[in-house]
Amino acid sequence: MTTSRNRWFAPGDLNGFLGLVVDNLSIMAFLAAALIGIFGFPADIVFLRMFPGTAFGVLLGNLAYTAMARRLARRNGRDDVTAMPLGLDAPTSIGMALLVLGPAFLGFRQGGMDEHAAAIATWQLGMASLVVMGVLKFVLSFFGAMVQRHVPRAGLLGSIAGIALVLMGFLPLVEILKLPVVGFAGLGVVLYALVARARMPFGLPGVLVAFVVGALLYYLLGPLGWLGAGYHAPAAWQWRFALPWPTLQWVDGLAYVVPYLPLILPFGLLMVVGGINVTESARAAGDDYSTRDILLVEALATLAAGFCGGVAQTTPYIGQPAYKAMGARSGYTLLTGIVIGLGGIFGYLSNLVELLPLPVLAPILVFVAIGITVQAFEATPVRYAAAVVFSFFPAIARMLTIKLSDPAYVSPEHFARLFNDGAHGIPELAVITVLGNGFIITAMVWASFVVALIDARPLRAALILLLGAALSLFGVIHSVELSGGIYLPWQLDAPLQGMVWQFAGAYLVLAVVLVLLSLGGLRRANGAVR
């Protein structure tokens, strides 16, 4: 006799499956829309090279989490264990598209490569980035708790919230308002369903309803001419069969990775800490998973995706208790893995992506941005709110750099003149660019030293500032190169060396000031004791 404990699917698995599939599909759709629509990337490289391996990582990770859930259910003799949801990480996937892959493709083109060669080099860079993140996550999975202890939550959440607010929130909002009749309606549905938590018809996921509303408006109003030049007829359905075979082409991409390490390494670090947090969340909901096992699956799925052509890393999602509340068990992760994995192989994911224009997809990204930013404040003690806010400024600088360095806005010649105009100190454009380079690590450093000040630990703050000085010296943060690359400072031209010494010196001087202030405070305290 088959008991409910042995069943593969529960009634709540359907809702869980719809929610998890839509989350993954929306991220893959934005990845494709950003690369193809914003940067002019060849569609065949995205759909036939990047998608299969990326989807393969989702397949492997969800299969592993399904097996872990069923094993936990058998061990505890329970039939209410919910699998950990796994999918593509929204902030880092969007960050990869907007900050790494897209700019790299344009850089390769400007360097003389033709479109196809530049796209292949960018794909190799994406694979190599994923392998580097996977290795980092694998190593840190054994030291996750130590990382969490030494990096303040305000630094971790503030840095990712900065990305969310200005890159995941503001830039997609611009895309929404390019077709306001379509995009704003979808955004309203998302806010109604996910922020106000109103129930959707038939209990459908709010994201799915928002997509349907946006797509209906787009395809009903577009042919009537009411959307102007913003409407494009859908491409004909075509099967794009591509197996995610392991390849060593990622090795060729390692040569391109170094300038992007200040972005790539924090992406991996954030996922480790996020994995710890979601495991704790699941444990509080009653499902006691091994933190190390959750992190190892995440790391190995990312590595497998990178080896097979993927360019976006996987992560366990924060909403495991929500999936549990809707009655999902382990069937929803199994179905999600199969549908996404096979979709990358047989190409139907690419067809679905092409049916969803960017203004239809962007509302869910704005919601995710709002959620991440709100979480940064809710999960951080109120007294550290100033540290969280302070960590946003480097991300704002990075967004300005992205726009100002776009030849469509400012010609490269004019940008270079403004960047190098040192008649009145460091040029304003250079300040914006240098502040934005390495912005994730900068945000962590800034938030961490403010937290130390709030905790009345000036010596700790001084040590963090000394670390900032060292990182600044070699371009890990505040790189004086437009590309954001790292370097040996004595090999730079004299004007650039001058900027390096000033930024590194700023951290050093502030560290000394804090040490002196702390010594003065200590003398006053000792005098009061006597």
mmCIF file of N, CA and C in Angstrom, residues 5-93:
data_model
loop_
_atom_site.group_PDB
_atom_site.id
_atom_site.type_symbol
_atom_site.label_atom_id
_atom_site.label_comp_id
_atom_site.label_asym_id
_atom_site.label_seq_id
_atom_site.Cartn_x
_atom_site.Cartn_y
_atom_site.Cartn_z
ATOM 1 N N ARG A 5 3.584 9.320 2.500
ATOM 2 C CA ARG A 5 5.002 9.584 2.708
ATOM 3 C C ARG A 5 5.819 9.159 1.501
ATOM 4 N N ASN A 6 5.316 8.185 0.731
ATOM 5 C CA ASN A 6 6.077 7.676 -0.394
ATOM 6 C C ASN A 6 5.684 8.308 -1.727
ATOM 7 N N ARG A 7 4.668 9.170 -1.709
ATOM 8 C CA ARG A 7 4.227 9.755 -2.965
ATOM 9 C C ARG A 7 5.244 10.780 -3.470
ATOM 10 N N TRP A 8 5.359 10.844 -4.777
ATOM 11 C CA TRP A 8 6.280 11.795 -5.372
ATOM 12 C C TRP A 8 5.674 13.188 -5.456
ATOM 13 N N PHE A 9 4.360 13.272 -5.539
ATOM 14 C CA PHE A 9 3.727 14.576 -5.727
ATOM 15 C C PHE A 9 2.597 14.782 -4.733
ATOM 16 N N ALA A 10 2.523 15.997 -4.207
ATOM 17 C CA ALA A 10 1.434 16.418 -3.335
ATOM 18 C C ALA A 10 0.636 17.501 -4.063
ATOM 19 N N PRO A 11 -0.609 17.754 -3.637
ATOM 20 C CA PRO A 11 -1.417 18.764 -4.333
ATOM 21 C C PRO A 11 -0.743 20.135 -4.412
ATOM 22 N N GLY A 12 -0.009 20.523 -3.375
ATOM 23 C CA GLY A 12 0.638 21.845 -3.379
ATOM 24 C C GLY A 12 1.833 21.946 -4.300
ATOM 25 N N ASP A 13 2.293 20.816 -4.838
ATOM 26 C CA ASP A 13 3.462 20.856 -5.714
ATOM 27 C C ASP A 13 3.190 21.610 -7.018
ATOM 28 N N LEU A 14 1.935 21.647 -7.471
ATOM 29 C CA LEU A 14 1.627 22.340 -8.720
ATOM 30 C C LEU A 14 1.860 23.844 -8.568
ATOM 31 N N ASN A 15 1.342 24.421 -7.477
ATOM 32 C CA ASN A 15 1.578 25.847 -7.249
ATOM 33 C C ASN A 15 3.061 26.150 -7.052
ATOM 34 N N GLY A 16 3.742 25.282 -6.304
ATOM 35 C CA GLY A 16 5.173 25.474 -6.105
ATOM 36 C C GLY A 16 5.931 25.409 -7.413
ATOM 37 N N PHE A 17 5.543 24.457 -8.264
ATOM 38 C CA PHE A 17 6.183 24.313 -9.571
ATOM 39 C C PHE A 17 5.980 25.566 -10.417
ATOM 40 N N LEU A 18 4.744 26.079 -10.477
ATOM 41 C CA LEU A 18 4.474 27.277 -11.278
ATOM 42 C C LEU A 18 5.295 28.465 -10.794
ATOM 43 N N GLY A 19 5.356 28.638 -9.473
ATOM 44 C CA GLY A 19 6.114 29.756 -8.936
ATOM 45 C C GLY A 19 7.599 29.643 -9.225
ATOM 46 N N LEU A 20 8.172 28.458 -9.026
ATOM 47 C CA LEU A 20 9.611 28.283 -9.208
ATOM 48 C C LEU A 20 10.000 28.338 -10.678
ATOM 49 N N VAL A 21 9.172 27.786 -11.556
ATOM 50 C CA VAL A 21 9.463 27.838 -12.993
ATOM 51 C C VAL A 21 9.428 29.276 -13.492
ATOM 52 N N VAL A 22 8.413 30.021 -13.062
ATOM 53 C CA VAL A 22 8.295 31.413 -13.510
ATOM 54 C C VAL A 22 9.486 32.234 -13.025
ATOM 55 N N ASP A 23 9.941 31.995 -11.789
ATOM 56 C CA ASP A 23 11.112 32.715 -11.283
ATOM 57 C C ASP A 23 12.324 32.467 -12.170
ATOM 58 N N ASN A 24 12.578 31.199 -12.488
ATOM 59 C CA ASN A 24 13.735 30.868 -13.316
ATOM 60 C C ASN A 24 13.579 31.391 -14.736
ATOM 61 N N LEU A 25 12.372 31.249 -15.272
ATOM 62 C CA LEU A 25 12.132 31.710 -16.638
ATOM 63 C C LEU A 25 12.315 33.215 -16.743
ATOM 64 N N SER A 26 11.859 33.963 -15.744
ATOM 65 C CA SER A 26 11.979 35.421 -15.806
ATOM 66 C C SER A 26 13.442 35.850 -15.794
ATOM 67 N N ILE A 27 14.281 35.164 -15.019
ATOM 68 C CA ILE A 27 15.700 35.526 -14.965
ATOM 69 C C ILE A 27 16.384 35.189 -16.283
ATOM 70 N N MET A 28 16.092 34.019 -16.841
ATOM 71 C CA MET A 28 16.684 33.664 -18.130
ATOM 72 C C MET A 28 16.203 34.618 -19.221
ATOM 73 N N ALA A 29 14.942 35.019 -19.133
ATOM 74 C CA ALA A 29 14.404 35.943 -20.135
ATOM 75 C C ALA A 29 15.095 37.295 -20.040
ATOM 76 N N PHE A 30 15.318 37.776 -18.809
ATOM 77 C CA PHE A 30 15.998 39.065 -18.689
ATOM 78 C C PHE A 30 17.439 38.948 -19.167
ATOM 79 N N LEU A 31 18.098 37.852 -18.853
ATOM 80 C CA LEU A 31 19.474 37.656 -19.307
ATOM 81 C C LEU A 31 19.538 37.767 -20.827
ATOM 82 N N ALA A 32 18.614 37.078 -21.509
ATOM 83 C CA ALA A 32 18.594 37.116 -22.979
ATOM 84 C C ALA A 32 18.199 38.500 -23.483
ATOM 85 N N ALA A 33 17.161 39.090 -22.875
ATOM 86 C CA ALA A 33 16.684 40.395 -23.347
ATOM 87 C C ALA A 33 17.756 41.462 -23.178
ATOM 88 N N ALA A 34 18.489 41.418 -22.065
ATOM 89 C CA ALA A 34 19.527 42.418 -21.840
ATOM 90 C C ALA A 34 20.670 42.251 -22.840
ATOM 91 N N LEU A 35 21.132 41.015 -23.016
ATOM 92 C CA LEU A 35 22.259 40.795 -23.915
ATOM 93 C C LEU A 35 21.886 41.091 -25.365
ATOM 94 N N ILE A 36 20.727 40.597 -25.796
ATOM 95 C CA ILE A 36 20.327 40.759 -27.198
ATOM 96 C C ILE A 36 19.772 42.156 -27.455
ATOM 97 N N GLY A 37 18.860 42.615 -26.564
ATOM 98 C CA GLY A 37 18.184 43.881 -26.810
ATOM 99 C C GLY A 37 19.002 45.108 -26.472
ATOM 100 N N ILE A 38 19.818 45.049 -25.410
ATOM 101 C CA ILE A 38 20.575 46.225 -24.973
ATOM 102 C C ILE A 38 21.960 46.267 -25.606
ATOM 103 N N PHE A 39 22.633 45.116 -25.659
ATOM 104 C CA PHE A 39 24.018 45.099 -26.122
ATOM 105 C C PHE A 39 24.185 44.581 -27.552
ATOM 106 N N GLY A 40 23.102 44.129 -28.187
ATOM 107 C CA GLY A 40 23.203 43.642 -29.561
ATOM 108 C C GLY A 40 23.909 42.316 -29.697
ATOM 109 N N PHE A 41 23.810 41.469 -28.695
ATOM 110 C CA PHE A 41 24.480 40.170 -28.682
ATOM 111 C C PHE A 41 23.785 39.218 -29.656
ATOM 112 N N PRO A 42 24.528 38.387 -30.382
ATOM 113 C CA PRO A 42 23.896 37.430 -31.304
ATOM 114 C C PRO A 42 22.999 36.440 -30.558
ATOM 115 N N ALA A 43 21.766 36.301 -30.999
ATOM 116 C CA ALA A 43 20.783 35.458 -30.298
ATOM 117 C C ALA A 43 21.189 33.992 -30.305
ATOM 118 N N ASP A 44 21.819 33.523 -31.375
ATOM 119 C CA ASP A 44 22.131 32.095 -31.440
ATOM 120 C C ASP A 44 23.159 31.693 -30.383
ATOM 121 N N ILE A 45 24.068 32.598 -30.013
ATOM 122 C CA ILE A 45 25.050 32.279 -28.969
ATOM 123 C C ILE A 45 24.347 32.193 -27.615
ATOM 124 N N VAL A 46 23.395 33.091 -27.372
ATOM 125 C CA VAL A 46 22.661 33.068 -26.106
ATOM 126 C C VAL A 46 21.853 31.780 -25.981
ATOM 127 N N PHE A 47 21.092 31.442 -27.037
ATOM 128 C CA PHE A 47 20.140 30.344 -26.940
ATOM 129 C C PHE A 47 20.787 28.972 -27.132
ATOM 130 N N LEU A 48 21.841 28.888 -27.931
ATOM 131 C CA LEU A 48 22.442 27.582 -28.231
ATOM 132 C C LEU A 48 23.706 27.301 -27.437
ATOM 133 N N ARG A 49 24.329 28.320 -26.872
ATOM 134 C CA ARG A 49 25.564 28.109 -26.099
ATOM 135 C C ARG A 49 25.351 28.368 -24.599
ATOM 136 N N MET A 50 24.716 29.504 -24.284
ATOM 137 C CA MET A 50 24.582 29.895 -22.876
ATOM 138 C C MET A 50 23.425 29.197 -22.176
ATOM 139 N N PHE A 51 22.262 29.122 -22.827
ATOM 140 C CA PHE A 51 21.068 28.593 -22.178
ATOM 141 C C PHE A 51 21.167 27.118 -21.776
ATOM 142 N N PRO A 52 21.673 26.222 -22.651
ATOM 143 C CA PRO A 52 21.672 24.796 -22.268
ATOM 144 C C PRO A 52 22.450 24.525 -20.979
ATOM 145 N N GLY A 53 23.659 25.075 -20.860
ATOM 146 C CA GLY A 53 24.456 24.838 -19.662
ATOM 147 C C GLY A 53 23.873 25.508 -18.436
ATOM 148 N N THR A 54 23.339 26.716 -18.619
ATOM 149 C CA THR A 54 22.712 27.417 -17.497
ATOM 150 C C THR A 54 21.526 26.617 -16.967
ATOM 151 N N ALA A 55 20.681 26.119 -17.880
ATOM 152 C CA ALA A 55 19.518 25.318 -17.477
ATOM 153 C C ALA A 55 19.944 23.979 -16.878
ATOM 154 N N PHE A 56 21.067 23.437 -17.336
ATOM 155 C CA PHE A 56 21.566 22.166 -16.811
ATOM 156 C C PHE A 56 21.928 22.290 -15.332
ATOM 157 N N GLY A 57 22.498 23.439 -14.949
ATOM 158 C CA GLY A 57 22.803 23.665 -13.535
ATOM 159 C C GLY A 57 21.546 23.676 -12.685
ATOM 160 N N VAL A 58 20.454 24.270 -13.210
ATOM 161 C CA VAL A 58 19.179 24.268 -12.499
ATOM 162 C C VAL A 58 18.641 22.848 -12.364
ATOM 163 N N LEU A 59 18.768 22.056 -13.419
ATOM 164 C CA LEU A 59 18.315 20.659 -13.392
ATOM 165 C C LEU A 59 19.054 19.867 -12.320
ATOM 166 N N LEU A 60 20.374 19.919 -12.327
ATOM 167 C CA LEU A 60 21.155 19.127 -11.373
ATOM 168 C C LEU A 60 20.880 19.562 -9.936
ATOM 169 N N GLY A 61 20.850 20.866 -9.701
ATOM 170 C CA GLY A 61 20.626 21.352 -8.350
ATOM 171 C C GLY A 61 19.268 20.963 -7.804
ATOM 172 N N ASN A 62 18.224 21.061 -8.622
ATOM 173 C CA ASN A 62 16.884 20.701 -8.156
ATOM 174 C C ASN A 62 16.740 19.197 -7.954
ATOM 175 N N LEU A 63 17.385 18.404 -8.795
ATOM 176 C CA LEU A 63 17.360 16.952 -8.575
ATOM 177 C C LEU A 63 18.021 16.600 -7.246
ATOM 178 N N ALA A 64 19.142 17.255 -6.959
ATOM 179 C CA ALA A 64 19.845 16.980 -5.700
ATOM 180 C C ALA A 64 19.009 17.403 -4.500
ATOM 181 N N TYR A 65 18.379 18.568 -4.579
ATOM 182 C CA TYR A 65 17.549 19.029 -3.464
ATOM 183 C C TYR A 65 16.299 18.164 -3.299
ATOM 184 N N THR A 66 15.774 17.632 -4.406
ATOM 185 C CA THR A 66 14.647 16.697 -4.319
ATOM 186 C C THR A 66 15.063 15.437 -3.559
ATOM 187 N N ALA A 67 16.229 14.906 -3.918
ATOM 188 C CA ALA A 67 16.730 13.705 -3.242
ATOM 189 C C ALA A 67 16.985 13.978 -1.759
ATOM 190 N N MET A 68 17.511 15.159 -1.435
ATOM 191 C CA MET A 68 17.772 15.500 -0.031
ATOM 192 C C MET A 68 16.470 15.577 0.765
ATOM 193 N N ALA A 69 15.422 16.133 0.140
ATOM 194 C CA ALA A 69 14.131 16.244 0.835
ATOM 195 C C ALA A 69 13.533 14.866 1.103
ATOM 196 N N ARG A 70 13.597 13.982 0.117
ATOM 197 C CA ARG A 70 13.025 12.648 0.296
ATOM 198 C C ARG A 70 13.821 11.848 1.334
ATOM 199 N N ARG A 71 15.125 12.052 1.352
ATOM 200 C CA ARG A 71 15.949 11.370 2.355
ATOM 201 C C ARG A 71 15.616 11.875 3.750
ATOM 202 N N LEU A 72 15.436 13.195 3.894
ATOM 203 C CA LEU A 72 15.076 13.762 5.194
ATOM 204 C C LEU A 72 13.704 13.259 5.646
ATOM 205 N N ALA A 73 12.768 13.156 4.693
ATOM 206 C CA ALA A 73 11.422 12.661 5.034
ATOM 207 C C ALA A 73 11.482 11.218 5.513
ATOM 208 N N ARG A 74 12.273 10.391 4.845
ATOM 209 C CA ARG A 74 12.405 8.974 5.261
ATOM 210 C C ARG A 74 13.069 8.878 6.630
ATOM 211 N N ARG A 75 14.101 9.667 6.842
ATOM 212 C CA ARG A 75 14.838 9.589 8.104
ATOM 213 C C ARG A 75 13.981 10.007 9.288
ATOM 214 N N ASN A 76 13.136 11.033 9.071
ATOM 215 C CA ASN A 76 12.305 11.543 10.172
ATOM 216 C C ASN A 76 10.913 10.931 10.206
ATOM 217 N N GLY A 77 10.581 10.092 9.210
ATOM 218 C CA GLY A 77 9.262 9.493 9.169
ATOM 219 C C GLY A 77 8.148 10.506 8.994
ATOM 220 N N ARG A 78 8.386 11.522 8.170
ATOM 221 C CA ARG A 78 7.418 12.595 7.972
ATOM 222 C C ARG A 78 6.981 12.654 6.517
ATOM 223 N N ASP A 79 5.790 13.219 6.301
ATOM 224 C CA ASP A 79 5.318 13.396 4.929
ATOM 225 C C ASP A 79 5.119 14.880 4.591
ATOM 226 N N ASP A 80 5.672 15.783 5.430
ATOM 227 C CA ASP A 80 5.484 17.211 5.183
ATOM 228 C C ASP A 80 6.800 17.946 4.950
ATOM 229 N N VAL A 81 7.846 17.212 4.578
ATOM 230 C CA VAL A 81 9.136 17.846 4.293
ATOM 231 C C VAL A 81 9.064 18.536 2.932
ATOM 232 N N THR A 82 9.504 19.771 2.874
ATOM 233 C CA THR A 82 9.510 20.546 1.631
ATOM 234 C C THR A 82 10.941 20.709 1.144
ATOM 235 N N ALA A 83 11.158 20.432 -0.124
ATOM 236 C CA ALA A 83 12.493 20.552 -0.704
ATOM 237 C C ALA A 83 12.931 22.006 -0.743
ATOM 238 N N MET A 84 14.218 22.214 -0.673
ATOM 239 C CA MET A 84 14.769 23.559 -0.821
ATOM 240 C C MET A 84 14.646 23.974 -2.283
ATOM 241 N N PRO A 85 14.023 25.115 -2.578
ATOM 242 C CA PRO A 85 13.918 25.560 -3.974
ATOM 243 C C PRO A 85 15.251 26.081 -4.476
ATOM 244 N N LEU A 86 15.597 25.728 -5.699
ATOM 245 C CA LEU A 86 16.856 26.183 -6.290
ATOM 246 C C LEU A 86 16.575 26.783 -7.659
ATOM 247 N N GLY A 87 17.285 27.825 -7.961
ATOM 248 C CA GLY A 87 17.147 28.435 -9.277
ATOM 249 C C GLY A 87 18.288 29.391 -9.543
ATOM 250 N N LEU A 88 18.152 30.154 -10.608
ATOM 251 C CA LEU A 88 19.157 31.143 -10.964
ATOM 252 C C LEU A 88 19.030 32.335 -10.024
ATOM 253 N N ASP A 89 20.161 32.828 -9.573
ATOM 254 C CA ASP A 89 20.133 33.960 -8.645
ATOM 255 C C ASP A 89 19.873 35.243 -9.417
ATOM 256 N N ALA A 90 18.847 35.979 -9.016
ATOM 257 C CA ALA A 90 18.439 37.182 -9.755
ATOM 258 C C ALA A 90 19.499 38.289 -9.715
ATOM 259 N N PRO A 91 19.966 38.737 -8.528
ATOM 260 C CA PRO A 91 20.910 39.860 -8.527
ATOM 261 C C PRO A 91 22.198 39.582 -9.296
ATOM 262 N N THR A 92 22.790 38.405 -9.083
ATOM 263 C CA THR A 92 24.065 38.156 -9.749
ATOM 264 C C THR A 92 23.881 37.822 -11.221
ATOM 265 N N SER A 93 22.756 37.208 -11.601
ATOM 266 C CA SER A 93 22.514 36.941 -13.022
ATOM 267 C C SER A 93 22.332 38.249 -13.774
#
